Coordinates of C-alpha atoms in Angstrom, one line a residue:
X13 CA 4.2 24.9 13.7
X14 CA 1.1 26.2 15.6
X15 CA 2.1 29.8 14.9
X16 CA 2.5 29.0 11.2
X17 CA -0.2 26.5 10.3
X18 CA -2.7 27.1 13.1
X19 CA -4.0 25.1 16.0
X20 CA -5.9 22.6 13.8
X21 CA -2.9 21.4 12.0
X22 CA -0.8 21.5 15.2
X23 CA -3.3 19.3 16.9
X24 CA -3.0 16.7 14.1
X25 CA 0.7 16.5 14.4
X26 CA 0.5 16.5 18.2
X27 CA -1.7 13.4 17.9
X28 CA 0.6 11.8 15.3
X29 CA 3.7 12.3 17.5
X30 CA 1.9 10.9 20.5
X31 CA 0.7 7.9 18.5
X32 CA 4.2 7.2 17.2
X33 CA 5.6 7.6 20.7
X34 CA 3.3 5.1 22.2
X35 CA 3.8 2.6 19.4
X36 CA 7.3 2.0 20.6
X37 CA 6.4 -0.2 23.6
X38 CA 3.8 -2.0 21.4
X39 CA 6.4 -2.7 18.7
X40 CA 8.9 -3.9 21.4
X41 CA 6.3 -6.3 22.7
X42 CA 5.7 -7.6 19.1
X43 CA 9.4 -8.2 18.7
X44 CA 9.5 -10.2 21.9
X45 CA 6.6 -12.3 20.7
X46 CA 8.3 -12.9 17.4
X47 CA 11.5 -13.9 19.2
X48 CA 9.5 -16.3 21.4
X49 CA 8.3 -18.0 18.3
X50 CA 11.8 -18.1 16.8
X51 CA 13.3 -19.5 20.1
X52 CA 10.9 -22.5 20.0
X53 CA 11.1 -22.9 16.2
X54 CA 12.3 -26.5 16.3
X55 CA 11.1 -27.7 19.7
X56 CA 7.5 -26.8 19.7
X57 CA 5.4 -29.9 20.2
X58 CA 2.8 -29.0 17.6
X59 CA 5.5 -28.5 15.0
X60 CA 7.2 -31.7 16.0
X61 CA 3.9 -33.5 15.7
X62 CA 3.4 -32.3 12.1
X63 CA 7.0 -32.7 11.0
X64 CA 7.3 -36.3 12.4
X65 CA 3.9 -37.4 11.5
X66 CA 3.2 -40.4 9.3
X67 CA -0.4 -39.6 8.7
X68 CA -1.5 -39.9 5.1
X69 CA -3.9 -37.2 3.9
X70 CA -6.6 -37.4 1.3
X71 CA -6.0 -36.0 -2.2
X72 CA -6.5 -32.3 -2.6
X73 CA -8.6 -32.8 -5.7
X74 CA -10.7 -35.6 -7.3
X75 CA -9.0 -36.3 -10.6
X76 CA -5.2 -35.9 -10.9
X77 CA -4.2 -35.5 -7.2
X78 CA -2.6 -38.2 -5.1
X79 CA -2.4 -38.8 -1.4
X80 CA 0.2 -36.9 0.5
X81 CA 1.9 -36.9 3.9
X82 CA 1.1 -34.5 6.6
X83 CA 4.8 -34.0 7.2
X84 CA 5.0 -32.3 3.8
X85 CA 3.6 -29.2 5.5
X86 CA 6.4 -29.1 8.0
X87 CA 8.0 -25.9 6.6
X88 CA 4.6 -24.1 6.4
X89 CA 3.9 -25.1 10.0
X90 CA 7.2 -23.7 11.1
X91 CA 6.8 -20.4 9.3
X92 CA 3.2 -20.1 10.6
X93 CA 4.4 -20.6 14.2
X94 CA 6.7 -17.5 14.0
X95 CA 3.6 -15.3 13.7
X96 CA 0.9 -17.4 15.3
X97 CA 2.0 -18.9 18.5
X98 CA 1.1 -18.9 22.2
X99 CA 2.5 -15.5 22.7
X100 CA 0.2 -14.0 20.0
X101 CA -2.8 -14.4 22.4
X102 CA -1.0 -12.5 25.1
X103 CA 0.0 -9.9 22.6
X104 CA -3.6 -9.4 21.5
X105 CA -4.7 -8.9 25.1
X106 CA -1.9 -6.4 25.7
X107 CA -2.8 -4.5 22.5
X108 CA -6.4 -4.2 23.7
X109 CA -5.2 -2.7 27.0
X110 CA -2.7 -0.5 25.0
X111 CA -5.6 0.9 22.9
X112 CA -7.5 1.9 26.0
X113 CA -4.5 3.5 27.6
X114 CA -3.6 5.3 24.4
X115 CA -7.0 6.9 24.2
X116 CA -7.2 8.0 27.8
X117 CA -3.6 9.3 27.9
X118 CA -4.2 11.1 24.6
X119 CA -7.2 12.9 26.1
X120 CA -5.0 14.1 29.0
X121 CA -2.1 15.1 26.6
X122 CA -4.5 17.0 24.3
X123 CA -6.2 18.8 27.2
X124 CA -2.9 20.0 28.5
X125 CA -1.8 21.5 25.2
X126 CA -5.2 22.9 24.4
X127 CA -5.1 24.7 27.8
X128 CA -1.7 26.0 27.1
X129 CA -2.7 27.3 23.7
X130 CA -5.9 28.8 25.1
X131 CA -8.1 27.2 22.5
X132 CA -10.1 25.0 24.8
X133 CA -13.4 26.5 23.7
X134 CA -12.4 26.6 20.0
X135 CA -15.2 25.9 17.6
X136 CA -14.6 25.2 13.9
X137 CA -18.0 26.4 12.8
X138 CA -17.4 29.8 14.5
X139 CA -13.9 30.1 13.0
X140 CA -15.3 29.3 9.5
X141 CA -18.1 31.9 9.9
X142 CA -15.6 34.6 11.1
X143 CA -13.4 34.0 8.1
X144 CA -16.4 34.3 5.8
X145 CA -17.4 37.6 7.4
X146 CA -13.8 38.9 7.2
X147 CA -13.6 38.0 3.5
X148 CA -17.1 39.2 2.7
X149 CA -18.9 41.5 5.2
X150 CA -22.2 41.1 3.3
X151 CA -22.2 37.3 3.5
X152 CA -25.2 35.5 5.1
X153 CA -25.3 32.5 7.2
X154 CA -26.3 29.3 5.4
X155 CA -29.7 28.0 6.3
X156 CA -29.7 24.3 7.1
X157 CA -32.8 22.3 6.4
X158 CA -32.9 18.7 7.4
X159 CA -34.1 16.4 4.6
X160 CA -35.4 13.0 5.5
X161 CA -35.2 12.0 1.8
X162 CA -31.5 12.8 1.6
X163 CA -30.8 11.1 4.9
X164 CA -32.6 8.0 3.8
X165 CA -30.8 8.0 0.5
X166 CA -27.4 8.4 2.2
X167 CA -28.2 5.6 4.7
X168 CA -29.3 3.3 1.8
X169 CA -26.1 4.0 -0.2
X170 CA -23.9 3.5 2.8
X171 CA -25.6 0.1 3.4
X172 CA -25.1 -0.9 -0.2
X173 CA -21.5 0.1 -0.1
X174 CA -20.8 -1.9 3.1
X175 CA -22.5 -4.9 1.6
X176 CA -20.3 -4.6 -1.5
X177 CA -17.2 -4.4 0.7
X178 CA -18.2 -7.4 2.8
X179 CA -19.1 -9.3 -0.4
X180 CA -15.6 -8.7 -1.7
X181 CA -14.1 -10.0 1.5
X182 CA -16.1 -13.2 1.3
X183 CA -15.1 -13.6 -2.4
X184 CA -11.4 -13.4 -1.3
X185 CA -11.9 -16.0 1.3
X186 CA -13.7 -18.3 -1.1
X187 CA -10.9 -17.8 -3.6
X188 CA -8.4 -19.0 -1.1
X189 CA -10.5 -22.1 -0.4
X190 CA -11.2 -22.9 -4.0
X191 CA -7.8 -22.0 -5.5
X192 CA -5.8 -24.7 -3.8
X193 CA -7.7 -27.7 -5.2
X194 CA -7.8 -26.1 -8.6
X195 CA -4.0 -25.5 -8.6
X196 CA -3.5 -29.1 -7.5
X197 CA -4.9 -30.2 -10.8
X198 CA -2.5 -28.1 -12.9
X199 CA 0.2 -29.7 -15.1
X200 CA 2.9 -27.5 -13.7
X201 CA 4.6 -29.6 -11.1
X202 CA 5.9 -26.8 -8.9
X203 CA 2.5 -25.2 -8.5
X204 CA 0.9 -28.6 -8.0
X205 CA 3.3 -29.5 -5.2
X206 CA 2.9 -26.1 -3.5
X207 CA -0.7 -25.4 -4.2
X208 CA -1.6 -24.3 -0.7
X209 CA 1.3 -21.8 -0.5
X210 CA 0.6 -20.4 -3.9
X211 CA -3.1 -20.0 -3.1
X212 CA -2.2 -18.1 0.1
X213 CA 0.2 -15.8 -1.7
X214 CA -2.3 -15.1 -4.5
X215 CA -5.0 -14.4 -2.0
X216 CA -2.7 -12.0 -0.2
X217 CA -1.8 -10.2 -3.5
X218 CA -5.5 -9.9 -4.4
X219 CA -6.3 -8.7 -0.9
X220 CA -3.7 -6.0 -1.3
X221 CA -5.0 -4.9 -4.7
X222 CA -8.5 -4.9 -3.4
X223 CA -7.5 -2.6 -0.5
X224 CA -5.7 -0.2 -2.8
X225 CA -8.6 0.0 -5.3
X226 CA -11.3 0.2 -2.6
X227 CA -9.4 3.0 -0.8
X228 CA -9.8 5.2 -3.8
X229 CA -13.4 4.1 -4.4
X230 CA -14.2 4.7 -0.7
X231 CA -12.9 8.2 -0.9
X232 CA -14.8 9.0 -4.0
X233 CA -18.1 7.6 -2.6
X234 CA -17.6 9.4 0.7
X235 CA -17.2 12.7 -1.1
X236 CA -20.3 12.1 -3.2
X237 CA -22.3 11.2 -0.1
X238 CA -21.2 14.4 1.6
X239 CA -22.3 16.3 -1.5
X240 CA -25.8 14.7 -1.3
X241 CA -26.1 15.6 2.4
X242 CA -25.6 19.4 1.8
X243 CA -24.3 20.4 5.2
X244 CA -24.3 24.0 6.3
X245 CA -20.5 24.3 7.0
X246 CA -17.2 22.9 5.8
X247 CA -16.4 21.6 9.3
X248 CA -19.6 19.5 9.3
X249 CA -18.8 18.2 5.8
X250 CA -15.3 17.3 7.0
X251 CA -16.7 15.4 10.0
X252 CA -19.2 13.5 7.9
X253 CA -16.5 12.6 5.4
X254 CA -14.2 11.3 8.2
X255 CA -16.9 9.1 9.6
X256 CA -17.8 7.6 6.3
X257 CA -14.3 7.1 5.2
X258 CA -13.3 5.5 8.5
X259 CA -16.3 3.1 8.3
X260 CA -15.6 2.1 4.7
X261 CA -11.9 1.6 5.4
X262 CA -12.6 -0.4 8.5
X263 CA -14.7 -2.9 6.7
X264 CA -12.3 -2.9 3.7
X265 CA -9.3 -3.7 5.9
X266 CA -10.8 -6.0 8.6
X267 CA -13.9 -7.7 7.2
X268 CA -12.0 -10.7 5.9
X269 CA -10.3 -11.1 9.3
X270 CA -13.6 -11.0 11.1
X271 CA -15.1 -13.5 8.6
X272 CA -12.3 -16.0 9.1
X273 CA -12.2 -15.5 12.9
X274 CA -15.9 -15.7 13.7
X275 CA -17.8 -17.1 10.7
X276 CA -15.7 -19.4 8.5
X277 CA -15.3 -22.0 11.2
X278 CA -19.0 -22.3 11.8
X279 CA -19.6 -22.5 8.0
X280 CA -17.1 -25.3 7.6
X281 CA -18.5 -27.1 10.6
X282 CA -22.0 -26.9 9.1
X283 CA -20.7 -28.3 5.8
X284 CA -19.0 -31.2 7.6
X285 CA -22.3 -32.0 9.4
X286 CA -24.2 -32.0 6.1
X287 CA -21.5 -34.2 4.5
X288 CA -21.7 -36.6 7.4
X289 CA -25.5 -36.8 7.1
X290 CA -25.3 -37.4 3.4
X291 CA -22.7 -40.2 3.9
X292 CA -24.8 -41.8 6.6
X293 CA -27.9 -41.7 4.4
X294 CA -26.0 -43.2 1.5
X295 CA -24.6 -45.9 3.7
X296 CA -28.1 -46.8 5.0
X297 CA -29.7 -46.8 1.5
X298 CA -26.9 -48.9 0.0
X299 CA -26.8 -51.5 2.7
X300 CA -28.7 -54.8 1.9

């Protein structure tokens, strides 16, 4: 492959093969965690507490909803336990260690092959310039002039794009929170009885559609931003495009997870504190 496509393409497939190879132990560990959740599917104390509970919960909506038993969510608790159990914490810690080991081992693996191929001091800009000279002996090197105006404009547009992506993630989270009470008021009995499950499924579908749409939007925006920057080489443009595309995709894929993990709990806690203050104030003002 190196002799046919060149070192650049060969290095990409070298990285892809190394990544796939090291994913095998991570996947095996994930299967073990899943089997752990499956083994304690019916004997987990948290699941037993939910399934055998006699606690009566408040209605999901204000008008047409009725009180319901906590044990009604027994199936949902069991399914959630398969993917979110005590082993998940250990799996997350192991994956953090795996990521560090993967990066360090990849550096060693890449250095060994680069030394064997004798391209350790290979530079993309030099190769691009050499190809231009070979194709056109009269070509001239491009003069690069840094523009603070273009840099400021690109930085502003990147910030706006990130705010848009984060806003979409927040909108999806809000949809999941609001959809369940609204579906509980519908006349369709099946949706009314499984409002939480339907809301989660609809949120997942919308999240998938958002990812697919934003992936294409992110690519188009990254290309346009690279055109605005006007770099002096194709290699520099390629690097800038990679950084922008990776940043946009990272926020697109994981911003909702970060919001749920680090911010949603504090927001809900603040709402509970405000509600408690309002109730205490109403109790004091209404008492004789």
